[in-house]
Amino acid sequence: MSTAVSVEAPDDVDADLQLDTVPAYSLLARVGAEVFGTFVLVLLGVGTALWASVSSVAGAGLAVPLAFGIAVLGGASAVGHVSGGHFNPAVTLGAAIARRISWGDLVPYWVAQLIGGILASAALLLLMPSGLAEATGGTNRTWFSGTSNGFGEHSPLATATQGAVSFSLTQAIIIEVIATAVFIGVILGVTDRRARGVNAPIAIGLTLAALVALTVPFTNGSLNPARSTASALFSDFWAISQLWVFWFAPLVGGALAGLVYVLVTSRGDTKIVELPTETALTEQQPASVVTRGATTEASTEIEEDDIDALLARRAAQPQAEAGAGAAPGAEPEAESGDDADGTQPSR
């Protein structure tokens, strides 16, 4: 059993250990969770968008935003405890800046998210009916392009108005940066260890649904480079040519959210130190620095009563050691002078 107390960490503590959470699963398990979660996100979100334009099939309006939100809710509930439930390179970047994950996990997470998204899009392409191209006068790639993110003449507003009105590159970048920063800010806030009574997957899922609904007219709602890449690879070439925007803007938004989180929640040089209550007082073993702000099942915030008890035990320790220092079996020395019967004490 141990308690957690805030102390100043040594200067030579490895910065990689100064995290807000301790990974409970191996990197392989966490990467697998990210593949699964991103697969679910793209399968449900992009899959719904793929058929949303068909009357009486998937509907329009809130169908696509809700699909993305529910997908994140389900995926985060299922594997969020394994990997953190990022499913998004921008979320992973923000989490690394906010010291939620190690920087060494950044690239493995990104690769896993791309694999999960691409596999889901490939599955959706394989499920498209063979006669769709002939019926629509285009190709399967042209149909799939309706799920991709774009700006200018490829923004949904431009399509809806036959090109009369569209959003510029600058407007697309601004809305994606803002929306992604808000989304990741919510994620970092509701998953903070100090958040009380918050159901994180629900809050995150509903926030994503609202932000996708907001950004659909601008860019078809990205906020996620893995989602954008997964759809662009199976669309017409214009989607690939504009893909850089949907890496740049969400990553900038994620970085901003991570930086703001660190500035707002920073505790200076204070670190959480694991203080074993048994060994620290009897064997004087040095406390070991664990992760910054870490919470585990075996550690809790120390209370005033605990401090008083620890101080009392520390004060009592020298007395206990003095009593234990006498030789085993030694008899106490007899007092000087005669015994009670007047005889000399025996030798």
mmCIF file of C-alpha atoms in Angstrom, residues 18-291:
data_model
loop_
_atom_site.group_PDB
_atom_site.id
_atom_site.type_symbol
_atom_site.label_atom_id
_atom_site.label_comp_id
_atom_site.label_asym_id
_atom_site.label_seq_id
_atom_site.Cartn_x
_atom_site.Cartn_y
_atom_site.Cartn_z
ATOM 1 C CA GLN A 18 6.903 12.689 -16.334
ATOM 2 C CA LEU A 19 3.541 11.674 -17.759
ATOM 3 C CA ASP A 20 0.009 12.086 -16.475
ATOM 4 C CA THR A 21 -0.786 8.402 -16.920
ATOM 5 C CA VAL A 22 1.159 5.181 -16.688
ATOM 6 C CA PRO A 23 0.537 2.820 -19.626
ATOM 7 C CA ALA A 24 -1.119 -0.290 -18.255
ATOM 8 C CA TYR A 25 -0.812 -2.219 -21.519
ATOM 9 C CA SER A 26 2.039 -3.038 -23.860
ATOM 10 C CA LEU A 27 2.704 -0.909 -26.926
ATOM 11 C CA LEU A 28 1.474 -3.753 -29.132
ATOM 12 C CA ALA A 29 -1.846 -3.875 -27.292
ATOM 13 C CA ARG A 30 -2.252 -0.111 -27.496
ATOM 14 C CA VAL A 31 -1.416 -0.046 -31.198
ATOM 15 C CA GLY A 32 -3.933 -2.810 -31.827
ATOM 16 C CA ALA A 33 -6.585 -0.829 -29.953
ATOM 17 C CA GLU A 34 -5.889 2.205 -32.135
ATOM 18 C CA VAL A 35 -6.228 0.117 -35.314
ATOM 19 C CA PHE A 36 -9.580 -1.200 -34.101
ATOM 20 C CA GLY A 37 -10.912 2.164 -32.937
ATOM 21 C CA THR A 38 -9.955 4.006 -36.121
ATOM 22 C CA PHE A 39 -11.428 1.194 -38.216
ATOM 23 C CA VAL A 40 -14.736 1.589 -36.377
ATOM 24 C CA LEU A 41 -14.644 5.378 -36.730
ATOM 25 C CA VAL A 42 -14.071 5.333 -40.503
ATOM 26 C CA LEU A 43 -16.385 2.401 -41.125
ATOM 27 C CA LEU A 44 -19.337 4.077 -39.414
ATOM 28 C CA GLY A 45 -18.592 7.715 -40.239
ATOM 29 C CA VAL A 46 -17.382 7.467 -43.806
ATOM 30 C CA GLY A 47 -19.717 4.546 -44.479
ATOM 31 C CA THR A 48 -22.712 6.628 -43.485
ATOM 32 C CA ALA A 49 -21.457 9.580 -45.535
ATOM 33 C CA LEU A 50 -20.995 7.296 -48.541
ATOM 34 C CA TRP A 51 -24.717 6.664 -48.800
ATOM 35 C CA ALA A 52 -26.095 9.784 -47.119
ATOM 36 C CA SER A 53 -26.826 11.414 -50.471
ATOM 37 C CA VAL A 54 -29.096 8.561 -51.506
ATOM 38 C CA SER A 55 -32.676 9.426 -50.645
ATOM 39 C CA SER A 56 -34.384 7.179 -48.071
ATOM 40 C CA VAL A 57 -31.183 5.204 -47.417
ATOM 41 C CA ALA A 58 -29.029 6.958 -44.831
ATOM 42 C CA GLY A 59 -30.657 10.359 -44.727
ATOM 43 C CA ALA A 60 -28.768 13.613 -44.487
ATOM 44 C CA GLY A 61 -28.467 16.425 -41.986
ATOM 45 C CA LEU A 62 -27.340 14.953 -38.669
ATOM 46 C CA ALA A 63 -26.904 11.368 -39.880
ATOM 47 C CA VAL A 64 -23.203 11.699 -40.697
ATOM 48 C CA PRO A 65 -22.197 13.779 -37.632
ATOM 49 C CA LEU A 66 -24.038 11.376 -35.337
ATOM 50 C CA ALA A 67 -22.371 8.421 -37.022
ATOM 51 C CA PHE A 68 -18.924 9.854 -36.303
ATOM 52 C CA GLY A 69 -19.888 10.771 -32.750
ATOM 53 C CA ILE A 70 -21.421 7.400 -31.947
ATOM 54 C CA ALA A 71 -18.425 5.630 -33.486
ATOM 55 C CA VAL A 72 -16.042 7.518 -31.178
ATOM 56 C CA LEU A 73 -18.323 6.880 -28.197
ATOM 57 C CA GLY A 74 -18.374 3.152 -28.884
ATOM 58 C CA GLY A 75 -14.693 2.849 -29.715
ATOM 59 C CA ALA A 76 -13.551 4.864 -26.709
ATOM 60 C CA SER A 77 -15.816 2.875 -24.409
ATOM 61 C CA ALA A 78 -14.459 -0.396 -25.787
ATOM 62 C CA VAL A 79 -10.709 0.253 -25.909
ATOM 63 C CA GLY A 80 -10.181 3.684 -24.390
ATOM 64 C CA HIS A 81 -8.764 2.072 -21.248
ATOM 65 C CA VAL A 82 -6.159 0.302 -23.397
ATOM 66 C CA SER A 83 -4.747 3.056 -25.622
ATOM 67 C CA GLY A 84 -6.524 6.215 -24.531
ATOM 68 C CA GLY A 85 -8.956 6.011 -27.460
ATOM 69 C CA HIS A 86 -7.281 8.539 -29.760
ATOM 70 C CA PHE A 87 -8.197 7.202 -33.238
ATOM 71 C CA ASN A 88 -6.822 10.466 -34.614
ATOM 72 C CA PRO A 89 -3.232 11.671 -35.216
ATOM 73 C CA ALA A 90 -4.151 15.172 -34.041
ATOM 74 C CA VAL A 91 -5.405 13.787 -30.723
ATOM 75 C CA THR A 92 -2.190 11.809 -30.307
ATOM 76 C CA LEU A 93 -0.076 14.910 -30.950
ATOM 77 C CA GLY A 94 -2.074 16.924 -28.430
ATOM 78 C CA ALA A 95 -1.777 14.111 -25.883
ATOM 79 C CA ALA A 96 1.999 13.936 -26.352
ATOM 80 C CA ILE A 97 2.367 17.696 -25.841
ATOM 81 C CA ALA A 98 0.124 17.468 -22.766
ATOM 82 C CA ARG A 99 2.345 14.649 -21.402
ATOM 83 C CA ARG A 100 -0.429 12.071 -21.571
ATOM 84 C CA ILE A 101 1.669 9.698 -23.684
ATOM 85 C CA SER A 102 5.347 9.286 -24.421
ATOM 86 C CA TRP A 103 6.734 10.919 -27.552
ATOM 87 C CA GLY A 104 8.029 7.478 -28.483
ATOM 88 C CA ASP A 105 4.418 6.324 -28.948
ATOM 89 C CA LEU A 106 3.571 9.085 -31.423
ATOM 90 C CA VAL A 107 4.652 7.414 -34.674
ATOM 91 C CA PRO A 108 3.346 3.906 -33.758
ATOM 92 C CA TYR A 109 -0.039 5.429 -32.934
ATOM 93 C CA TRP A 110 -0.113 7.366 -36.220
ATOM 94 C CA VAL A 111 0.750 4.267 -38.231
ATOM 95 C CA ALA A 112 -1.922 2.251 -36.432
ATOM 96 C CA GLN A 113 -4.557 4.928 -37.050
ATOM 97 C CA LEU A 114 -3.725 5.101 -40.747
ATOM 98 C CA ILE A 115 -3.886 1.316 -41.078
ATOM 99 C CA GLY A 116 -7.248 1.143 -39.324
ATOM 100 C CA GLY A 117 -8.749 3.916 -41.439
ATOM 101 C CA ILE A 118 -7.434 2.594 -44.756
ATOM 102 C CA LEU A 119 -8.697 -0.915 -43.990
ATOM 103 C CA ALA A 120 -12.175 0.456 -43.275
ATOM 104 C CA SER A 121 -12.257 2.487 -46.508
ATOM 105 C CA ALA A 122 -11.043 -0.521 -48.486
ATOM 106 C CA ALA A 123 -13.851 -2.595 -47.010
ATOM 107 C CA LEU A 124 -16.398 0.074 -47.943
ATOM 108 C CA LEU A 125 -15.067 0.216 -51.519
ATOM 109 C CA LEU A 126 -15.342 -3.553 -51.852
ATOM 110 C CA LEU A 127 -18.944 -3.386 -50.657
ATOM 111 C CA MET A 128 -19.997 -0.890 -53.329
ATOM 112 C CA PRO A 129 -22.349 -2.485 -55.890
ATOM 113 C CA SER A 130 -20.847 -3.288 -59.265
ATOM 114 C CA GLY A 131 -23.501 -1.401 -61.256
ATOM 115 C CA LEU A 132 -23.199 1.854 -59.317
ATOM 116 C CA ALA A 133 -20.804 3.461 -61.811
ATOM 117 C CA GLU A 134 -23.128 2.820 -64.756
ATOM 118 C CA ALA A 135 -26.164 4.016 -62.828
ATOM 119 C CA THR A 136 -24.545 7.272 -61.761
ATOM 120 C CA GLY A 137 -22.590 7.955 -64.941
ATOM 121 C CA GLY A 138 -19.301 8.057 -63.094
ATOM 122 C CA THR A 139 -16.956 5.690 -61.321
ATOM 123 C CA ASN A 140 -16.767 4.188 -57.876
ATOM 124 C CA ARG A 141 -13.945 6.605 -57.101
ATOM 125 C CA THR A 142 -16.147 9.536 -58.113
ATOM 126 C CA TRP A 143 -18.862 8.288 -55.794
ATOM 127 C CA PHE A 144 -16.359 7.781 -52.983
ATOM 128 C CA SER A 145 -15.139 11.360 -53.494
ATOM 129 C CA GLY A 146 -18.343 12.532 -51.864
ATOM 130 C CA THR A 147 -16.921 11.368 -48.523
ATOM 131 C CA SER A 148 -13.587 13.175 -48.911
ATOM 132 C CA ASN A 149 -12.602 16.484 -47.410
ATOM 133 C CA GLY A 150 -12.065 19.460 -49.692
ATOM 134 C CA PHE A 151 -12.230 23.218 -50.053
ATOM 135 C CA GLY A 152 -12.891 25.706 -52.825
ATOM 136 C CA GLU A 153 -14.857 24.070 -55.614
ATOM 137 C CA HIS A 154 -14.774 20.782 -53.728
ATOM 138 C CA SER A 155 -16.373 22.070 -50.554
ATOM 139 C CA PRO A 156 -19.899 20.747 -49.939
ATOM 140 C CA LEU A 157 -21.295 24.292 -50.125
ATOM 141 C CA ALA A 158 -19.840 24.721 -53.613
ATOM 142 C CA THR A 159 -21.350 21.405 -54.690
ATOM 143 C CA ALA A 160 -24.750 22.347 -53.280
ATOM 144 C CA THR A 161 -24.744 25.740 -55.050
ATOM 145 C CA GLN A 162 -23.227 24.477 -58.330
ATOM 146 C CA GLY A 163 -20.072 26.476 -57.641
ATOM 147 C CA ALA A 164 -21.799 29.788 -56.992
ATOM 148 C CA VAL A 165 -20.469 29.938 -53.414
ATOM 149 C CA SER A 166 -17.434 28.216 -51.903
ATOM 150 C CA PHE A 167 -14.997 28.394 -49.003
ATOM 151 C CA SER A 168 -11.416 29.430 -49.642
ATOM 152 C CA LEU A 169 -8.243 27.671 -48.532
ATOM 153 C CA THR A 170 -7.761 30.144 -45.697
ATOM 154 C CA GLN A 171 -11.301 29.660 -44.441
ATOM 155 C CA ALA A 172 -10.904 25.883 -44.591
ATOM 156 C CA ILE A 173 -7.689 25.990 -42.560
ATOM 157 C CA ILE A 174 -9.148 28.332 -39.942
ATOM 158 C CA ILE A 175 -12.285 26.293 -39.346
ATOM 159 C CA GLU A 176 -10.341 23.023 -39.154
ATOM 160 C CA VAL A 177 -7.792 24.466 -36.709
ATOM 161 C CA ILE A 178 -10.498 25.901 -34.444
ATOM 162 C CA ALA A 179 -12.724 22.830 -34.521
ATOM 163 C CA THR A 180 -9.856 20.425 -33.895
ATOM 164 C CA ALA A 181 -8.481 22.537 -31.044
ATOM 165 C CA VAL A 182 -11.888 22.624 -29.375
ATOM 166 C CA PHE A 183 -12.340 18.877 -29.850
ATOM 167 C CA ILE A 184 -8.957 17.968 -28.370
ATOM 168 C CA GLY A 185 -9.372 20.529 -25.617
ATOM 169 C CA VAL A 186 -12.552 18.735 -24.564
ATOM 170 C CA ILE A 187 -10.766 15.366 -24.705
ATOM 171 C CA LEU A 188 -7.886 16.527 -22.512
ATOM 172 C CA GLY A 189 -10.286 18.165 -20.074
ATOM 173 C CA VAL A 190 -12.764 15.335 -19.553
ATOM 174 C CA THR A 191 -10.004 12.722 -19.291
ATOM 175 C CA ASP A 192 -8.006 14.711 -16.743
ATOM 176 C CA ARG A 193 -7.591 12.750 -13.529
ATOM 177 C CA ARG A 194 -9.081 15.670 -11.597
ATOM 178 C CA ALA A 195 -12.318 15.665 -13.605
ATOM 179 C CA ARG A 196 -15.192 14.508 -11.439
ATOM 180 C CA GLY A 197 -18.415 12.820 -12.503
ATOM 181 C CA VAL A 198 -17.751 13.106 -16.242
ATOM 182 C CA ASN A 199 -18.562 10.284 -18.639
ATOM 183 C CA ALA A 200 -15.702 10.934 -21.038
ATOM 184 C CA PRO A 201 -16.805 8.825 -24.064
ATOM 185 C CA ILE A 202 -20.245 10.464 -24.140
ATOM 186 C CA ALA A 203 -18.827 13.982 -23.835
ATOM 187 C CA ILE A 204 -16.234 13.302 -26.535
ATOM 188 C CA GLY A 205 -18.687 11.622 -28.908
ATOM 189 C CA LEU A 206 -21.304 14.370 -28.662
ATOM 190 C CA THR A 207 -18.662 17.076 -29.080
ATOM 191 C CA LEU A 208 -17.331 15.420 -32.215
ATOM 192 C CA ALA A 209 -20.840 15.095 -33.632
ATOM 193 C CA ALA A 210 -21.517 18.798 -33.080
ATOM 194 C CA LEU A 211 -18.179 19.865 -34.578
ATOM 195 C CA VAL A 212 -18.596 17.651 -37.639
ATOM 196 C CA ALA A 213 -22.061 19.156 -38.182
ATOM 197 C CA LEU A 214 -20.465 22.611 -37.968
ATOM 198 C CA THR A 215 -17.608 21.904 -40.386
ATOM 199 C CA VAL A 216 -19.428 19.787 -43.023
ATOM 200 C CA PRO A 217 -20.450 22.788 -45.165
ATOM 201 C CA PHE A 218 -16.864 24.098 -45.100
ATOM 202 C CA THR A 219 -14.712 21.028 -45.664
ATOM 203 C CA ASN A 220 -16.953 17.986 -45.205
ATOM 204 C CA GLY A 221 -15.704 17.818 -41.632
ATOM 205 C CA SER A 222 -12.241 16.349 -41.149
ATOM 206 C CA LEU A 223 -10.694 17.127 -37.710
ATOM 207 C CA ASN A 224 -8.783 13.889 -38.282
ATOM 208 C CA PRO A 225 -5.899 13.300 -40.723
ATOM 209 C CA ALA A 226 -6.364 9.517 -40.614
ATOM 210 C CA ARG A 227 -10.032 9.821 -41.597
ATOM 211 C CA SER A 228 -9.151 12.247 -44.425
ATOM 212 C CA THR A 229 -6.377 10.004 -45.736
ATOM 213 C CA ALA A 230 -8.562 6.915 -45.633
ATOM 214 C CA SER A 231 -11.218 8.480 -47.880
ATOM 215 C CA ALA A 232 -8.842 10.420 -50.157
ATOM 216 C CA LEU A 233 -6.910 7.294 -51.196
ATOM 217 C CA PHE A 234 -10.040 5.823 -52.791
ATOM 218 C CA SER A 235 -11.367 9.059 -54.302
ATOM 219 C CA ASP A 236 -10.538 11.109 -57.389
ATOM 220 C CA PHE A 237 -7.148 12.818 -57.584
ATOM 221 C CA TRP A 238 -8.363 16.187 -56.307
ATOM 222 C CA ALA A 239 -8.838 14.664 -52.850
ATOM 223 C CA ILE A 240 -5.185 13.603 -52.725
ATOM 224 C CA SER A 241 -4.015 17.020 -53.943
ATOM 225 C CA GLN A 242 -5.891 18.785 -51.132
ATOM 226 C CA LEU A 243 -5.075 16.217 -48.437
ATOM 227 C CA TRP A 244 -2.176 18.258 -47.028
ATOM 228 C CA VAL A 245 -4.649 20.785 -45.645
ATOM 229 C CA PHE A 246 -6.336 18.092 -43.586
ATOM 230 C CA TRP A 247 -3.037 17.062 -42.054
ATOM 231 C CA PHE A 248 -1.718 20.556 -41.473
ATOM 232 C CA ALA A 249 -4.810 22.186 -39.949
ATOM 233 C CA PRO A 250 -5.841 19.392 -37.530
ATOM 234 C CA LEU A 251 -2.250 18.934 -36.335
ATOM 235 C CA VAL A 252 -1.953 22.673 -35.673
ATOM 236 C CA GLY A 253 -5.238 22.535 -33.768
ATOM 237 C CA GLY A 254 -4.079 19.532 -31.769
ATOM 238 C CA ALA A 255 -0.776 21.196 -30.905
ATOM 239 C CA LEU A 256 -2.541 24.375 -29.783
ATOM 240 C CA ALA A 257 -4.901 22.406 -27.552
ATOM 241 C CA GLY A 258 -2.010 20.504 -25.991
ATOM 242 C CA LEU A 259 -0.018 23.678 -25.328
ATOM 243 C CA VAL A 260 -2.981 25.492 -23.784
ATOM 244 C CA TYR A 261 -3.705 22.472 -21.588
ATOM 245 C CA VAL A 262 -0.112 22.411 -20.310
ATOM 246 C CA LEU A 263 -0.143 26.156 -19.583
ATOM 247 C CA VAL A 264 -3.473 26.034 -17.776
ATOM 248 C CA THR A 265 -2.820 22.921 -15.696
ATOM 249 C CA SER A 266 0.926 23.275 -15.083
ATOM 250 C CA ARG A 267 2.089 22.680 -11.510
ATOM 251 C CA GLY A 268 5.646 23.873 -11.971
ATOM 252 C CA ASP A 269 8.285 21.390 -10.849
ATOM 253 C CA THR A 270 5.927 19.503 -8.541
ATOM 254 C CA LYS A 271 5.765 15.807 -9.244
ATOM 255 C CA ILE A 272 3.801 12.949 -7.778
ATOM 256 C CA VAL A 273 6.084 10.721 -5.705
ATOM 257 C CA GLU A 274 5.258 7.202 -4.586
ATOM 258 C CA LEU A 275 5.961 6.951 -0.831
ATOM 259 C CA PRO A 276 5.692 3.355 0.503
ATOM 260 C CA THR A 277 4.267 3.675 4.003
ATOM 261 C CA GLU A 278 5.975 0.582 5.375
ATOM 262 C CA THR A 279 9.492 0.669 3.944
ATOM 263 C CA ALA A 280 10.038 4.426 3.816
ATOM 264 C CA LEU A 281 9.793 4.755 7.603
ATOM 265 C CA THR A 282 11.512 1.531 8.714
ATOM 266 C CA GLU A 283 14.195 1.012 6.093
ATOM 267 C CA GLN A 284 14.601 4.639 4.982
ATOM 268 C CA GLN A 285 14.419 3.666 1.318
ATOM 269 C CA PRO A 286 14.325 6.665 -1.054
ATOM 270 C CA ALA A 287 10.963 7.357 -2.638
ATOM 271 C CA SER A 288 10.801 6.675 -6.350
ATOM 272 C CA VAL A 289 9.427 9.290 -8.721
ATOM 273 C CA VAL A 290 6.553 8.003 -10.795
ATOM 274 C CA THR A 291 4.620 9.802 -13.473
#
